[in-house]
Short mmCIF file of C-alpha atoms and ligand atoms in Angstrom, two decimals:
data_model
loop_
_atom_site.label_atom_id
_atom_site.label_comp_id
_atom_site.label_asym_id
_atom_site.label_seq_id
_atom_site.Cartn_x
_atom_site.Cartn_y
_atom_site.Cartn_z
CA MET A 1 0.00 0.00 0.00
CA SER A 2 1.13 3.53 -0.77
CA ASP A 3 2.63 5.53 2.05
CA VAL A 4 0.48 8.54 1.21
CA VAL A 5 -2.71 8.04 3.22
CA LEU A 6 -4.51 11.32 2.47
CA GLU A 7 -4.09 13.24 -0.72
CA ALA A 8 -5.64 16.46 -1.97
CA GLU A 9 -4.80 17.37 -5.54
CA SER A 10 -5.78 20.92 -6.55
CA LEU A 11 -9.05 20.63 -4.66
CA ALA A 12 -11.54 23.43 -5.24
CA LYS A 13 -15.08 23.98 -4.03
CA THR A 14 -17.27 26.78 -5.32
CA TYR A 15 -20.67 27.46 -3.81
CA ARG A 16 -23.38 29.47 -5.56
CA LEU A 17 -25.33 31.65 -3.19
CA GLY A 18 -28.64 33.50 -3.45
CA PHE A 19 -30.78 34.62 -6.36
CA PHE A 20 -27.81 35.98 -8.33
CA ARG A 21 -25.88 32.75 -7.80
CA LYS A 22 -22.96 34.68 -6.38
CA ARG A 23 -19.80 32.56 -6.36
CA VAL A 24 -18.18 31.72 -3.04
CA GLU A 25 -14.85 30.00 -3.42
CA ALA A 26 -14.63 28.03 -0.20
CA ALA A 27 -11.49 26.27 -1.53
CA ARG A 28 -9.53 27.31 -4.61
CA ASP A 29 -6.41 25.20 -4.81
CA VAL A 30 -5.61 22.82 -2.01
CA SER A 31 -2.88 20.27 -2.60
CA LEU A 32 -1.22 18.22 0.10
CA LYS A 33 -0.08 14.69 0.86
CA VAL A 34 -0.21 13.19 4.33
CA GLN A 35 2.25 10.34 4.87
CA ARG A 36 1.55 7.26 6.94
CA GLY A 37 2.55 7.62 10.57
CA GLU A 38 2.76 11.40 10.78
CA ILE A 39 0.89 14.03 12.75
CA PHE A 40 -0.05 16.66 10.21
CA GLY A 41 -1.40 20.07 11.24
CA PHE A 42 -3.75 21.94 8.94
CA LEU A 43 -3.58 25.62 9.84
CA GLY A 44 -5.31 28.70 8.59
CA PRO A 45 -7.37 31.66 9.73
CA ASN A 46 -11.18 31.54 10.06
CA GLY A 47 -12.85 30.99 6.71
CA ALA A 48 -9.62 29.80 5.03
CA GLY A 49 -11.21 26.59 3.75
CA LYS A 50 -10.02 24.02 6.29
CA THR A 51 -13.41 22.48 7.03
CA THR A 52 -14.34 22.55 3.35
CA THR A 53 -11.15 20.67 2.46
CA ILE A 54 -11.69 18.15 5.24
CA LYS A 55 -15.27 17.55 4.07
CA MET A 56 -14.00 16.88 0.54
CA LEU A 57 -11.39 14.45 1.86
CA MET A 58 -14.07 12.69 3.91
CA GLY A 59 -16.39 12.44 0.91
CA LEU A 60 -19.09 14.56 2.57
CA ILE A 61 -19.14 17.13 -0.24
CA ARG A 62 -17.99 16.79 -3.84
CA PRO A 63 -15.13 18.94 -5.06
CA THR A 64 -15.87 21.35 -7.92
CA LYS A 65 -12.39 20.59 -9.23
CA GLY A 66 -9.48 18.37 -8.29
CA HIS A 67 -9.14 14.97 -6.68
CA ALA A 68 -9.16 13.57 -3.18
CA ARG A 69 -7.71 10.18 -2.28
CA VAL A 70 -7.82 8.27 0.99
CA LEU A 71 -5.49 5.29 1.44
CA GLY A 72 -4.75 5.49 -2.26
CA LYS A 73 -8.42 5.19 -3.28
CA PRO A 74 -10.39 7.97 -4.97
CA VAL A 75 -12.99 9.42 -2.57
CA PRO A 76 -15.63 8.15 -1.85
CA ASP A 77 -14.52 4.58 -1.24
CA LEU A 78 -16.34 2.42 1.27
CA GLU A 79 -13.41 0.11 1.97
CA ALA A 80 -11.03 3.05 2.61
CA LYS A 81 -13.64 4.73 4.80
CA GLN A 82 -13.61 1.81 7.22
CA HIS A 83 -10.05 2.69 8.16
CA VAL A 84 -10.72 6.37 8.82
CA GLY A 85 -11.92 7.99 12.04
CA PHE A 86 -13.43 11.46 11.81
CA LEU A 87 -14.31 14.19 14.29
CA PRO A 88 -16.40 16.90 12.58
CA GLU A 89 -16.14 20.58 13.47
CA SER A 90 -19.40 20.84 15.42
CA PRO A 91 -20.33 17.31 16.35
CA TYR A 92 -23.94 16.67 17.29
CA PHE A 93 -24.90 14.08 19.87
CA TYR A 94 -28.16 12.48 20.81
CA ASP A 95 -28.87 14.16 24.16
CA TYR A 96 -30.43 11.26 25.97
CA LEU A 97 -27.64 8.77 25.37
CA THR A 98 -24.77 8.29 27.78
CA PRO A 99 -21.33 8.33 26.13
CA LEU A 100 -21.10 4.61 26.77
CA GLU A 101 -24.36 3.99 24.86
CA PHE A 102 -23.28 6.42 22.14
CA LEU A 103 -19.93 4.68 21.64
CA ASP A 104 -21.64 1.31 21.69
CA PHE A 105 -23.91 2.56 18.91
CA CYS A 106 -20.95 3.90 16.88
CA GLY A 107 -19.13 0.60 17.38
CA ALA A 108 -22.19 -1.28 16.11
CA LEU A 109 -22.20 0.93 12.98
CA CYS A 110 -18.61 -0.15 12.45
CA ASN A 111 -19.57 -3.83 12.74
CA LEU A 112 -17.72 -4.41 16.01
CA ASP A 113 -19.13 -7.31 18.04
CA GLY A 114 -20.76 -6.58 21.41
CA PRO A 115 -17.97 -7.53 23.84
CA THR A 116 -15.30 -5.81 21.70
CA ARG A 117 -17.17 -2.54 21.43
CA ARG A 118 -18.09 -2.41 25.10
CA ALA A 119 -14.48 -3.00 26.13
CA ARG A 120 -13.27 -0.47 23.59
CA ALA A 121 -15.85 2.13 24.70
CA ARG A 122 -14.76 1.86 28.35
CA GLU A 123 -11.09 2.05 27.43
CA LEU A 124 -11.57 5.09 25.17
CA LEU A 125 -13.68 6.97 27.70
CA GLU A 126 -10.85 6.54 30.19
CA GLN A 127 -8.34 7.75 27.59
CA VAL A 128 -10.29 10.92 26.84
CA GLY A 129 -10.91 11.60 30.54
CA LEU A 130 -14.63 10.78 30.61
CA GLY A 131 -14.38 7.61 32.67
CA HIS A 132 -16.22 9.30 35.55
CA ALA A 133 -19.12 10.37 33.31
CA ALA A 134 -19.56 7.18 31.29
CA ASP A 135 -23.13 6.69 32.52
CA ARG A 136 -24.35 10.30 32.48
CA PRO A 137 -26.65 11.49 29.69
CA MET A 138 -24.72 13.73 27.32
CA ARG A 139 -27.25 16.58 27.61
CA LYS A 140 -25.62 17.22 30.97
CA PHE A 141 -22.15 17.47 29.46
CA SER A 142 -20.07 20.62 29.22
CA LYS A 143 -18.71 21.73 25.85
CA GLY A 144 -15.30 20.24 26.54
CA MET A 145 -16.85 16.95 27.68
CA LEU A 146 -18.83 16.73 24.42
CA GLN A 147 -15.65 17.37 22.47
CA ARG A 148 -13.99 14.49 24.32
CA ALA A 149 -16.94 12.21 23.55
CA GLY A 150 -16.57 13.15 19.88
CA LEU A 151 -12.93 12.28 19.97
CA ALA A 152 -13.65 8.86 21.48
CA GLN A 153 -16.24 8.28 18.72
CA ALA A 154 -13.58 8.94 16.06
CA LEU A 155 -11.38 6.20 17.53
CA ILE A 156 -13.92 3.49 18.33
CA HIS A 157 -12.95 1.20 15.41
CA ASP A 158 -9.19 1.71 15.93
CA PRO A 159 -8.78 3.46 12.55
CA GLU A 160 -5.53 3.74 10.59
CA VAL A 161 -6.15 7.39 9.76
CA VAL A 162 -7.65 9.90 12.17
CA VAL A 163 -9.03 13.18 10.80
CA LEU A 164 -9.99 15.78 13.38
CA ASP A 165 -11.52 19.17 12.58
CA GLU A 166 -10.44 21.43 15.45
CA PRO A 167 -10.10 18.78 18.14
CA MET A 168 -8.81 21.28 20.71
CA THR A 169 -11.85 23.57 20.54
CA GLY A 170 -13.51 24.00 23.90
CA LEU A 171 -10.83 22.11 25.79
CA ASP A 172 -9.03 23.49 28.84
CA PRO A 173 -5.21 23.29 28.96
CA LEU A 174 -5.38 19.86 30.62
CA GLY A 175 -7.79 18.63 27.97
CA ARG A 176 -5.51 19.90 25.23
CA LYS A 177 -2.60 18.08 26.78
CA ASP A 178 -4.70 14.89 26.94
CA VAL A 179 -5.46 15.23 23.23
CA ARG A 180 -1.81 15.88 22.37
CA ASP A 181 -0.75 12.85 24.40
CA LEU A 182 -3.42 10.78 22.69
CA MET A 183 -2.13 11.87 19.27
CA VAL A 184 1.43 10.97 20.17
CA ALA A 185 0.29 7.58 21.50
CA LEU A 186 -1.59 6.94 18.24
CA ARG A 187 1.47 7.89 16.20
CA GLN A 188 3.56 5.47 18.24
CA ARG A 189 1.16 2.75 17.09
CA GLY A 190 1.77 3.73 13.47
CA LYS A 191 -1.48 5.68 13.01
CA THR A 192 -1.74 8.85 10.94
CA ILE A 193 -3.35 12.00 12.32
CA PHE A 194 -4.53 14.98 10.28
CA PHE A 195 -6.07 17.83 12.25
CA SER A 196 -7.06 21.43 11.74
CA THR A 197 -6.52 24.03 14.42
CA HIS A 198 -5.67 27.63 15.22
CA ILE A 199 -4.02 26.73 18.50
CA LEU A 200 -0.41 27.25 17.53
CA PRO A 201 1.40 26.01 20.66
CA ASP A 202 -0.28 22.61 20.19
CA VAL A 203 1.02 22.49 16.65
CA GLU A 204 4.55 23.28 17.75
CA LEU A 205 4.40 20.52 20.33
CA VAL A 206 3.13 17.62 18.24
CA CYS A 207 3.13 18.18 14.48
CA ASP A 208 5.67 16.53 12.20
CA ARG A 209 4.50 18.66 9.29
CA VAL A 210 2.01 21.43 8.70
CA ALA A 211 0.17 23.04 5.81
CA ILE A 212 -0.95 26.63 5.98
CA VAL A 213 -4.08 27.44 4.04
CA VAL A 214 -5.16 31.03 3.37
CA GLY A 215 -8.04 32.17 1.16
CA GLY A 216 -8.77 28.63 -0.01
CA ALA A 217 -5.25 27.83 -1.19
CA VAL A 218 -2.29 26.12 0.44
CA ARG A 219 0.54 28.59 0.99
CA ASP A 220 3.16 26.44 2.65
CA VAL A 221 3.65 22.76 3.42
CA GLY A 222 6.52 21.23 5.32
CA PRO A 223 8.16 20.49 8.64
CA LEU A 224 7.79 23.47 10.95
CA ALA A 225 11.52 23.99 11.29
CA LYS A 226 11.77 24.39 7.51
CA LEU A 227 8.85 26.84 7.25
CA LEU A 228 10.08 29.09 10.00
CA SER A 229 12.73 31.49 8.85
CA PRO A 230 15.99 30.98 10.81
CA ARG A 231 16.72 34.71 10.41
CA LEU A 232 17.36 36.57 13.65
CA LEU A 233 14.45 38.99 14.12
CA GLY A 234 15.96 40.84 17.04
CA THR A 235 17.47 40.51 20.49
CA GLU A 236 15.99 41.45 23.83
CA VAL A 237 18.49 42.60 26.45
CA VAL A 238 17.42 43.02 30.07
CA THR A 239 19.72 45.04 32.31
CA ARG A 240 19.42 46.54 35.79
CA ALA A 241 20.98 49.72 37.06
CA ALA A 242 22.12 49.86 40.70
CA GLY A 243 19.36 51.15 42.97
CA GLU A 244 16.61 50.89 40.36
CA GLU A 245 13.53 48.75 41.10
CA ALA A 246 12.50 47.94 37.53
CA PRO A 247 14.76 46.24 35.00
CA ARG A 248 15.54 48.01 31.72
CA VAL A 249 14.40 46.09 28.66
CA ALA A 250 15.91 46.97 25.29
CA GLN A 251 14.64 45.52 22.01
CA LEU A 252 17.52 45.49 19.51
CA ALA A 253 17.00 45.05 15.79
CA GLY A 254 18.18 41.87 14.04
CA ASP A 255 21.30 43.54 12.69
CA ALA A 256 22.18 45.52 15.83
CA ASP A 257 25.60 45.13 17.49
CA VAL A 258 24.50 43.29 20.63
CA SER A 259 28.03 43.04 22.07
CA ALA A 260 28.51 46.80 21.83
CA PHE A 261 25.18 47.38 23.54
CA ILE A 262 26.12 45.03 26.40
CA ARG A 263 29.57 46.62 26.78
CA GLY A 264 27.88 50.02 27.04
CA ALA A 265 25.49 48.78 29.71
CA LEU A 266 28.34 47.23 31.74
CA GLU A 267 30.37 50.45 31.46
CA ARG A 268 27.42 52.38 32.91
CA GLY A 269 27.53 50.02 35.90
CA GLU A 270 24.38 48.06 34.96
CA THR A 271 24.16 44.31 35.41
CA VAL A 272 23.02 42.22 32.46
CA GLU A 273 20.17 39.88 33.47
CA ALA A 274 19.12 38.31 30.17
CA VAL A 275 20.01 38.29 26.48
CA SER A 276 17.36 36.57 24.35
CA PRO A 277 17.63 36.28 20.58
CA ARG A 278 14.21 36.20 18.87
CA ARG A 279 13.70 34.07 15.78
CA GLU A 280 10.51 33.62 13.81
CA SER A 281 7.81 31.75 15.71
CA LEU A 282 4.86 29.86 14.25
CA GLU A 283 2.72 32.82 15.24
CA ASP A 284 4.91 35.19 13.20
CA LEU A 285 4.70 32.83 10.23
CA PHE A 286 0.94 32.51 10.59
CA VAL A 287 0.45 36.28 10.78
CA ARG A 288 2.83 36.78 7.84
CA GLU A 289 0.98 34.25 5.66
CA ALA A 290 -2.52 35.26 6.75
CA GLY A 291 -1.71 38.92 6.16
CA ARG A 292 -0.41 38.34 2.64
CA GLN A 293 -3.45 38.79 0.40
CA GLY A 294 -4.07 37.14 -2.94
CA PRO A 295 -2.69 33.85 -4.29
N1 ATP B 301 -22.12 25.51 2.43
C1 ATP B 301 -21.53 26.69 2.16
N2 ATP B 301 -22.12 27.60 1.36
C2 ATP B 301 -21.54 28.76 1.07
N3 ATP B 301 -20.34 29.14 1.52
C3 ATP B 301 -19.67 28.29 2.32
C4 ATP B 301 -20.22 27.03 2.69
N4 ATP B 301 -19.35 26.39 3.49
C5 ATP B 301 -18.30 27.22 3.64
N5 ATP B 301 -18.48 28.36 2.95
C6 ATP B 301 -17.55 29.50 2.86
O1 ATP B 301 -16.27 29.01 2.50
C7 ATP B 301 -15.25 29.65 3.22
C8 ATP B 301 -14.40 28.61 3.93
O2 ATP B 301 -15.16 28.02 4.97
P1 ATP B 301 -14.58 26.86 5.92
O3 ATP B 301 -15.67 26.45 6.83
O4 ATP B 301 -13.96 25.81 5.07
O5 ATP B 301 -13.42 27.65 6.70
P2 ATP B 301 -12.47 27.16 7.91
O6 ATP B 301 -11.07 27.32 7.45
O7 ATP B 301 -12.88 25.81 8.37
O8 ATP B 301 -12.76 28.26 9.02
P3 ATP B 301 -12.86 28.14 10.63
O9 ATP B 301 -11.48 28.28 11.13
O10 ATP B 301 -13.68 29.32 11.01
O11 ATP B 301 -13.51 26.84 10.98
C9 ATP B 301 -15.93 30.65 4.12
O12 ATP B 301 -15.87 31.91 3.48
C10 ATP B 301 -17.34 30.16 4.21
O13 ATP B 301 -18.23 31.23 4.38
MG1 MG B 302 -13.58 25.08 10.11
#
């Protein structure tokens, strides 16, 4: 089997809205390949076309142009679908079910036998931190708890490929850590994870590669270290003068003579408390790409 598990080839989706059939280009040109065994982050500002792309990959909407392939098969493909787990952007749950009943139902849809799906449901609820609420109806769940239930649902059939549309939404920092740990554990078992997000620190912590989509087109794809410019943006120097309460913080430009600045400070009798070079962060890259208009 090919090592590319998800593939978008020049995907485009145009909607026609209203009486005048005004064109909305939800996606214009999305190309990317997700390799087996990687955690791939799909980043972009609101309205960039992330959910639209994910829906095309999942076979929920048909592309206007381009091709989507899952596990090497053109979408939609029933056999390929059985190996994919999916968490939609705004999952909807039947209020009166407990997560245990809900997961049992999902497991049945995936043809798991009774004992297997019950064991799997219990295990997954523990993994997503809902063990204590396994028997509570989901209408009593908080937003973050519902998100966790959705995540468990995506994993019930132990899929090869896990596609998550904003899995961190609504989660507190502990919940986000749980999800990151879960992703890393899945990768260790050879699974592939593709997820969209705006939460940049999470991306920096877990993603092997990222794609940045802006205005319906992919701007950049690659390992984070490659996308971030290694250029020195500037240096922050913190000094303290004798008898002064507050430290002095100087922001030097990328090409400034930092040594000369420090010598000057020492000559004035200040102590140097910190010298921090600043290189491009994912946030800088994101703002740079999102701010650049047009293709
Ligand atoms: N069914 C639809 N009909 C018309 N326009 C749509 C439809 N779905 C999406 N769009 C438009 O396509 C664009 C991309 O939407 P999409 O939901 O893919 O963005 P996104 O990157 O997932 O954003 P977010 O980060 O807010 O979830 C938006 O301008 C949106 O208004
Ligand atoms: Mg979205």
